[in-house]
Short mmCIF file of C-alpha atoms in Angstrom, two decimals:
data_model
loop_
_atom_site.label_atom_id
_atom_site.label_comp_id
_atom_site.label_asym_id
_atom_site.label_seq_id
_atom_site.Cartn_x
_atom_site.Cartn_y
_atom_site.Cartn_z
CA MET A 8 -9.39 -12.09 14.26
CA SER A 9 -12.97 -12.81 15.31
CA VAL A 10 -14.87 -15.93 14.31
CA ALA A 11 -17.16 -13.88 12.08
CA THR A 12 -14.19 -12.33 10.30
CA PHE A 13 -12.60 -15.75 9.85
CA ASP A 14 -15.83 -17.03 8.26
CA ILE A 15 -15.87 -14.08 5.84
CA LEU A 16 -12.22 -14.72 4.95
CA LEU A 17 -12.84 -18.45 4.46
CA ALA A 18 -15.83 -17.78 2.21
CA SER A 19 -13.70 -15.51 0.02
CA LEU A 20 -10.94 -18.12 -0.34
CA ARG A 21 -12.83 -21.43 -0.20
CA SER A 22 -12.93 -22.15 -3.92
CA GLY A 23 -9.18 -21.63 -4.23
CA LEU A 24 -8.44 -23.83 -1.20
CA THR A 25 -10.64 -26.76 -2.23
CA PHE A 26 -8.90 -29.73 -3.85
CA GLN A 27 -10.29 -33.01 -5.14
CA ASP A 28 -10.16 -36.20 -3.07
CA THR A 29 -8.46 -39.19 -4.68
CA THR A 30 -8.68 -42.94 -4.14
CA MET A 31 -5.30 -42.74 -2.39
CA ARG A 32 -6.14 -40.07 0.19
CA ARG A 33 -8.48 -37.30 1.13
CA SER A 34 -7.50 -33.72 0.41
CA ILE A 35 -6.77 -31.26 3.20
CA SER A 36 -9.89 -29.19 3.87
CA PRO A 37 -10.01 -25.43 3.15
CA GLU A 38 -10.60 -24.76 6.87
CA GLU A 39 -7.42 -26.56 7.87
CA ARG A 40 -5.37 -24.92 5.13
CA LEU A 41 -6.48 -21.45 6.21
CA LEU A 42 -6.06 -22.22 9.93
CA LEU A 43 -2.56 -23.54 9.32
CA THR A 44 -1.56 -20.42 7.39
CA LEU A 45 -3.03 -18.04 9.96
CA ARG A 46 -1.31 -19.98 12.73
CA PHE A 47 2.03 -19.56 10.99
CA LEU A 48 1.51 -15.84 10.33
CA ALA A 49 0.14 -15.04 13.79
CA THR A 50 2.74 -16.95 15.84
CA GLY A 51 5.81 -17.22 13.64
CA SER A 52 6.08 -20.93 14.51
CA SER A 53 8.54 -22.88 12.40
CA PHE A 54 7.32 -25.42 9.86
CA ALA A 55 8.94 -28.10 12.02
CA SER A 56 6.81 -27.18 15.04
CA LEU A 57 3.66 -26.95 12.91
CA HIS A 58 4.51 -30.43 11.62
CA TYR A 59 3.90 -31.83 15.13
CA GLU A 60 0.81 -29.69 15.77
CA TYR A 61 -1.02 -30.50 12.54
CA LEU A 62 0.55 -33.92 11.74
CA LEU A 63 1.45 -32.82 8.24
CA GLY A 64 4.75 -33.04 6.39
CA ILE A 65 7.06 -30.05 6.50
CA SER A 66 7.11 -29.74 2.71
CA THR A 67 3.30 -30.01 2.68
CA ILE A 68 3.03 -27.20 5.23
CA SER A 69 5.42 -25.04 3.23
CA GLY A 70 3.38 -25.55 0.07
CA ILE A 71 0.08 -24.81 1.84
CA VAL A 72 1.39 -21.60 3.42
CA CYS A 73 2.84 -20.24 0.18
CA HIS A 74 -0.25 -21.16 -1.86
CA THR A 75 -2.65 -19.65 0.68
CA CYS A 76 -0.62 -16.44 1.00
CA GLN A 77 -0.59 -16.04 -2.77
CA LEU A 78 -4.34 -16.67 -2.89
CA ILE A 79 -5.01 -14.08 -0.18
CA TRP A 80 -3.13 -11.46 -2.21
CA GLN A 81 -4.85 -12.35 -5.48
CA ARG A 82 -8.40 -12.64 -4.14
CA LEU A 83 -8.54 -9.79 -1.62
CA ARG A 84 -6.18 -7.11 -2.88
CA GLU A 85 -8.79 -5.30 -4.96
CA ALA A 86 -11.33 -5.49 -2.13
CA VAL A 87 -9.21 -4.23 0.79
CA MET A 88 -6.46 -2.25 -0.97
CA PRO A 89 -7.95 -0.93 -4.22
CA THR A 90 -6.24 1.61 -6.43
CA PRO A 91 -7.28 5.01 -5.00
CA THR A 92 -9.42 7.36 -7.04
CA ALA A 93 -9.57 11.13 -6.70
CA ASP A 94 -12.51 10.79 -4.28
CA ASP A 95 -10.54 8.26 -2.22
CA TRP A 96 -7.60 10.67 -1.95
CA LEU A 97 -9.96 13.40 -0.76
CA GLN A 98 -11.38 11.12 1.96
CA ILE A 99 -7.86 10.20 3.07
CA ALA A 100 -6.89 13.89 3.19
CA ASP A 101 -9.97 14.69 5.27
CA GLY A 102 -9.04 11.89 7.67
CA PHE A 103 -5.53 13.26 8.16
CA TYR A 104 -6.84 16.78 8.72
CA GLN A 105 -9.32 15.61 11.35
CA SER A 106 -6.85 13.38 13.21
CA SER A 107 -3.54 15.24 12.87
CA GLN A 108 -4.52 18.72 11.60
CA PHE A 109 -2.27 18.37 8.54
CA PRO A 110 -4.29 19.54 5.51
CA ASN A 111 -3.97 18.17 1.98
CA CYS A 112 -2.12 15.07 3.25
CA ILE A 113 -2.84 11.90 1.25
CA GLY A 114 -0.65 9.47 3.19
CA ALA A 115 2.35 8.80 5.39
CA LEU A 116 5.28 7.06 3.70
CA ASP A 117 8.05 4.93 5.16
CA GLY A 118 9.91 1.66 4.74
CA LYS A 119 10.21 -1.33 7.08
CA HIS A 120 13.00 -3.90 6.95
CA ILE A 121 11.68 -7.48 7.16
CA ARG A 122 14.38 -9.80 8.46
CA VAL A 123 15.14 -12.85 6.26
CA LYS A 124 17.82 -15.48 6.22
CA LYS A 125 20.70 -14.77 3.87
CA PRO A 126 19.84 -16.05 0.37
CA PRO A 127 22.61 -18.17 -1.14
CA HIS A 128 25.11 -16.40 -3.43
CA SER A 129 23.51 -13.00 -2.70
CA GLY A 130 26.62 -11.28 -1.35
CA SER A 131 25.69 -8.09 0.49
CA GLN A 132 22.57 -7.25 -1.54
CA TYR A 133 20.20 -8.01 1.33
CA PHE A 134 22.48 -6.73 4.13
CA ASN A 135 21.08 -3.49 5.52
CA TYR A 136 22.48 -0.65 7.61
CA LYS A 137 21.04 -2.29 10.74
CA GLN A 138 23.50 -5.14 10.26
CA TYR A 139 21.12 -7.94 9.25
CA PHE A 140 19.66 -9.37 6.05
CA SER A 141 16.26 -8.08 4.98
CA ILE A 142 13.83 -7.20 2.26
CA VAL A 143 11.96 -3.89 2.38
CA LEU A 144 8.26 -3.19 2.77
CA LEU A 145 7.67 0.35 1.48
CA ALA A 146 4.18 1.53 2.39
CA LEU A 147 1.86 4.48 2.11
CA VAL A 148 -0.61 4.54 5.03
CA ASP A 149 -3.80 6.49 5.77
CA SER A 150 -5.01 7.91 9.09
CA ASN A 151 -6.85 4.66 9.89
CA TYR A 152 -3.55 2.73 9.82
CA ARG A 153 -4.54 0.99 6.60
CA PHE A 154 -2.10 0.41 3.77
CA ILE A 155 -2.95 2.35 0.62
CA ILE A 156 -0.06 1.36 -1.66
CA VAL A 157 2.84 -0.97 -0.96
CA ASP A 158 6.07 -1.96 -2.68
CA ILE A 159 7.54 -5.25 -1.41
CA GLY A 160 10.75 -7.14 -2.08
CA ALA A 161 13.51 -4.57 -2.57
CA TYR A 162 17.01 -5.44 -1.37
CA GLY A 163 17.71 -4.51 2.25
CA SER A 164 20.87 -2.67 1.19
CA THR A 165 18.84 -0.21 -0.90
CA ALA A 166 17.87 3.14 0.63
CA ASP A 167 14.19 3.96 1.06
CA ALA A 168 14.47 6.97 -1.25
CA ARG A 169 15.94 4.88 -4.05
CA ILE A 170 13.27 2.21 -3.59
CA PHE A 171 10.55 4.85 -3.77
CA CYS A 172 12.14 6.46 -6.81
CA SER A 173 12.22 3.18 -8.75
CA SER A 174 8.89 1.83 -7.49
CA ARG A 175 5.73 1.93 -9.54
CA MET A 176 4.23 4.29 -6.94
CA GLY A 177 7.09 6.74 -7.34
CA GLU A 178 7.07 6.54 -11.11
CA ARG A 179 3.32 7.17 -11.28
CA LEU A 180 3.62 10.07 -8.84
CA ARG A 181 6.31 11.74 -10.96
CA ALA A 182 4.21 11.19 -14.09
CA ASN A 183 1.06 12.61 -12.40
CA GLN A 184 -0.75 9.29 -12.91
CA LEU A 185 -1.98 8.68 -9.34
CA ALA A 186 -5.33 10.43 -9.97
CA LEU A 187 -4.54 13.05 -7.34
CA PRO A 188 -7.15 15.79 -6.87
CA GLU A 189 -6.49 19.27 -8.15
CA PRO A 190 -4.56 21.54 -5.74
CA ARG A 191 -6.82 23.37 -3.29
CA ARG A 192 -6.42 26.13 -0.77
CA LEU A 193 -5.55 25.19 2.77
CA PRO A 194 -8.51 25.49 5.20
CA GLY A 195 -9.31 29.11 5.99
CA SER A 196 -6.39 30.41 3.92
CA SER A 197 -6.55 32.95 1.12
CA ALA A 198 -3.10 32.04 -0.20
CA SER A 199 -2.49 30.15 -3.42
CA ALA A 200 -3.70 26.57 -3.75
CA ALA A 201 -1.49 23.85 -2.29
CA PRO A 202 -0.95 20.44 -3.89
CA PHE A 203 -1.85 17.23 -2.09
CA VAL A 204 1.24 15.83 -0.41
CA ILE A 205 2.73 12.72 1.16
CA VAL A 206 4.55 13.12 4.49
CA ALA A 207 7.85 11.27 4.92
CA ASP A 208 11.04 11.32 6.99
CA GLU A 209 14.47 12.68 6.13
CA GLY A 210 15.31 9.58 4.10
CA PHE A 211 13.15 10.75 1.21
CA ALA A 212 13.77 13.57 -1.24
CA LEU A 213 11.69 16.72 -1.03
CA SER A 214 9.35 17.33 -3.97
CA PRO A 215 6.05 19.14 -4.56
CA HIS A 216 4.14 16.01 -3.53
CA VAL A 217 6.52 14.64 -0.86
CA MET A 218 7.10 16.68 2.27
CA ARG A 219 10.01 16.08 4.65
CA ALA A 220 11.15 17.96 7.74
CA PHE A 221 13.49 20.94 7.72
CA PRO A 222 17.11 20.05 8.54
CA ARG A 223 17.73 20.00 12.28
CA ARG A 224 20.30 22.78 12.31
CA ASN A 225 19.53 26.49 12.70
CA LEU A 226 15.82 25.93 13.32
CA ASP A 227 13.59 28.85 14.24
CA ASP A 228 10.09 28.49 15.72
CA ARG A 229 8.46 28.49 12.29
CA LYS A 230 10.54 25.55 11.09
CA ARG A 231 10.18 23.71 14.39
CA ILE A 232 6.40 24.03 14.16
CA PHE A 233 6.41 22.63 10.62
CA ASN A 234 8.54 19.67 11.75
CA TYR A 235 6.21 19.10 14.70
CA ARG A 236 3.08 19.18 12.54
CA LEU A 237 4.65 16.89 9.96
CA SER A 238 5.69 14.37 12.64
CA ARG A 239 2.11 14.27 13.95
CA ALA A 240 0.95 13.11 10.53
CA ARG A 241 3.92 10.84 9.82
CA ARG A 242 3.46 8.81 13.02
CA TYR A 243 0.59 6.88 11.42
CA VAL A 244 2.91 4.85 9.21
CA GLU A 245 5.11 4.00 12.20
CA CYS A 246 2.06 2.90 14.17
CA ALA A 247 0.78 0.85 11.23
CA PHE A 248 4.07 -1.05 11.08
CA GLY A 249 3.87 -1.62 14.83
CA ILE A 250 0.30 -2.95 14.61
CA LEU A 251 1.29 -5.18 11.68
CA SER A 252 4.22 -6.72 13.55
CA ASN A 253 2.31 -7.12 16.79
CA LYS A 254 -0.65 -8.89 15.17
CA TRP A 255 1.32 -11.01 12.69
CA ARG A 256 4.24 -12.13 14.83
CA VAL A 257 5.94 -13.96 12.01
CA PHE A 258 7.83 -10.66 11.65
CA MET A 259 9.28 -10.95 15.16
CA SER A 260 11.97 -13.31 13.88
CA SER A 261 13.83 -13.98 10.66
CA LEU A 262 11.78 -15.51 7.83
CA GLN A 263 13.39 -18.86 7.10
CA MET A 264 12.48 -18.98 3.43
CA SER A 265 13.53 -17.63 0.07
CA PRO A 266 12.96 -13.92 -0.71
CA GLN A 267 10.26 -14.93 -3.21
CA ASN A 268 8.28 -16.84 -0.57
CA ALA A 269 8.98 -14.14 2.02
CA THR A 270 7.42 -11.63 -0.36
CA LEU A 271 4.27 -13.79 -0.51
CA VAL A 272 4.11 -13.84 3.29
CA ILE A 273 4.49 -10.06 3.53
CA GLN A 274 1.83 -9.53 0.86
CA ALA A 275 -0.61 -11.76 2.72
CA CYS A 276 0.03 -10.00 6.05
CA VAL A 277 -0.53 -6.58 4.49
CA ILE A 278 -3.86 -7.72 3.04
CA LEU A 279 -4.92 -9.41 6.28
CA HIS A 280 -3.97 -6.27 8.20
CA ASN A 281 -6.37 -4.18 6.08
CA PHE A 282 -8.97 -6.98 6.14
CA THR A 283 -9.08 -7.12 9.93
CA ARG A 284 -9.03 -3.32 10.24
CA ILE A 285 -12.16 -3.26 8.07
CA HIS A 286 -14.09 -6.18 9.56
CA ASP A 287 -12.95 -6.19 13.20
CA VAL A 288 -13.25 -3.44 15.74
CA PRO A 289 -9.60 -2.40 16.27
CA SER A 290 -8.27 -3.88 19.48
CA GLU A 291 -5.12 -1.74 19.45
CA PRO A 292 -5.26 1.56 21.32
CA GLU A 293 -5.48 4.45 18.92
CA VAL A 294 -2.80 7.12 18.96
CA ALA A 295 -3.49 9.47 21.86
CA PRO A 296 -4.43 12.97 20.71
CA PHE A 297 -2.16 15.86 21.58
CA PRO A 298 -3.41 18.29 24.29
CA THR A 299 -5.99 20.64 24.34
CA THR A 300 -7.37 22.72 -12.69
CA THR A 301 -3.83 21.70 -13.75
CA SER A 302 -1.93 20.00 -11.06
CA VAL A 303 1.51 21.20 -10.09
CA GLY A 304 4.28 19.65 -12.15
CA LEU A 305 7.03 17.63 -10.49
CA ASP A 306 10.64 18.74 -10.86
CA HIS A 307 12.20 15.42 -9.83
CA ASN A 308 15.91 15.61 -9.24
CA PRO A 309 17.67 12.21 -9.36
CA GLN A 310 20.56 13.54 -7.26
CA GLY A 311 18.24 13.93 -4.23
CA ARG A 312 18.53 17.72 -3.98
CA PRO A 313 15.18 19.43 -3.39
CA GLY A 314 13.84 21.34 -6.39
CA SER A 315 12.54 24.87 -6.13
CA ALA A 316 8.92 23.71 -6.46
CA GLY A 317 9.29 21.33 -3.50
CA LEU A 318 10.88 24.05 -1.38
CA ALA A 319 8.08 26.47 -2.28
CA VAL A 320 5.39 23.97 -1.25
CA ARG A 321 7.10 23.34 2.08
CA GLU A 322 7.37 27.08 2.71
CA LEU A 323 3.66 27.41 1.92
CA PHE A 324 2.77 24.84 4.57
CA ALA A 325 5.22 26.33 7.07
CA ASP A 326 3.65 29.78 6.68
CA TYR A 327 0.16 28.31 7.05
CA PHE A 328 1.01 26.49 10.30
CA ILE A 329 1.96 29.77 12.01
CA SER A 330 -0.95 31.75 10.57
CA PRO A 331 -4.12 32.37 12.61
CA GLU A 332 -6.03 30.02 10.29
CA GLY A 333 -3.63 27.07 10.61
CA ALA A 334 -1.99 27.40 14.02
CA LEU A 335 -2.76 25.02 16.90
CA SER A 336 -3.17 26.44 20.39
CA TRP A 337 -0.57 24.11 21.91
CA GLN A 338 2.08 23.94 19.17
CA LEU A 339 4.39 26.62 20.60
CA ASN A 340 4.34 25.00 24.04
CA SER A 341 5.09 21.62 22.45
CA ILE A 342 8.14 22.73 20.50
CA ARG A 343 9.52 24.89 23.32
CA GLY A 344 8.99 22.15 25.85
CA THR A 345 11.14 19.74 23.84
CA ARG A 346 13.82 22.22 22.84
CA ARG A 347 17.26 21.50 24.22
#
């Protein structure tokens, strides 16, 4: 974070970080409160080590960090992660088409397990398939590695698909309340209009607005090309998680706090990630390019089996990717070069 970006952040939070001096002692300044919080998030230092660095009590440091993280979420969320409008979705789709050549894509979806210490009396609720305790950050990401929508705090033992199904994002998507644009034809195609879709991995159920890869058995070139094109768009969410963890290294170790406070930390890091992506020139290397009217209804199936509408949309994209209008010059070489 540059000095100029820090000053902008401090100006946005100053009023909430300013406390009154008393006759007993002077209050901790907003600058020190913000510096302390950023130090914790950027290094992952324990409160005990920060106690010696800043000469503040451990309980005082804990209170400052939690309060500042909550303030960052409340003050900056609408500015750096607003609720997308139809025009915003169109801009996101244009970004994905320019960077990954996947048309009508409005985001890449995935979940990240954030390691936490085992909460008392929680049993196996937070114990995930990776054999550690965690809470889940479910995120929808655009082609600039910015978070569009997040769901934070689900139990680590819960599958990503179930978290998405029960999240507000999933509920609004099924109810057609995300202000998605009307379906439009794929670039250069004369086929029927295609809905705007989210790309995800095999852990999510296929639906008209959520695309996942074809199963890995009995794949022909057409299906392999679709999987290749989908993976090129889906990589952005993986990269966003990598950038988030690399910049805010508090995620490199287990969060030694309650799930409620851990949720505040994750919320603050998500907002600061978008904030720095907007105000700072990205220092991370971008992903290297590969070589030279009525919206569709959702037939959600709670059992996880793909509905006929979802299958039809995937077939539409698969046909487009092998057509002269949608094919890439190198896609056949890419899939045949990796075939075993």
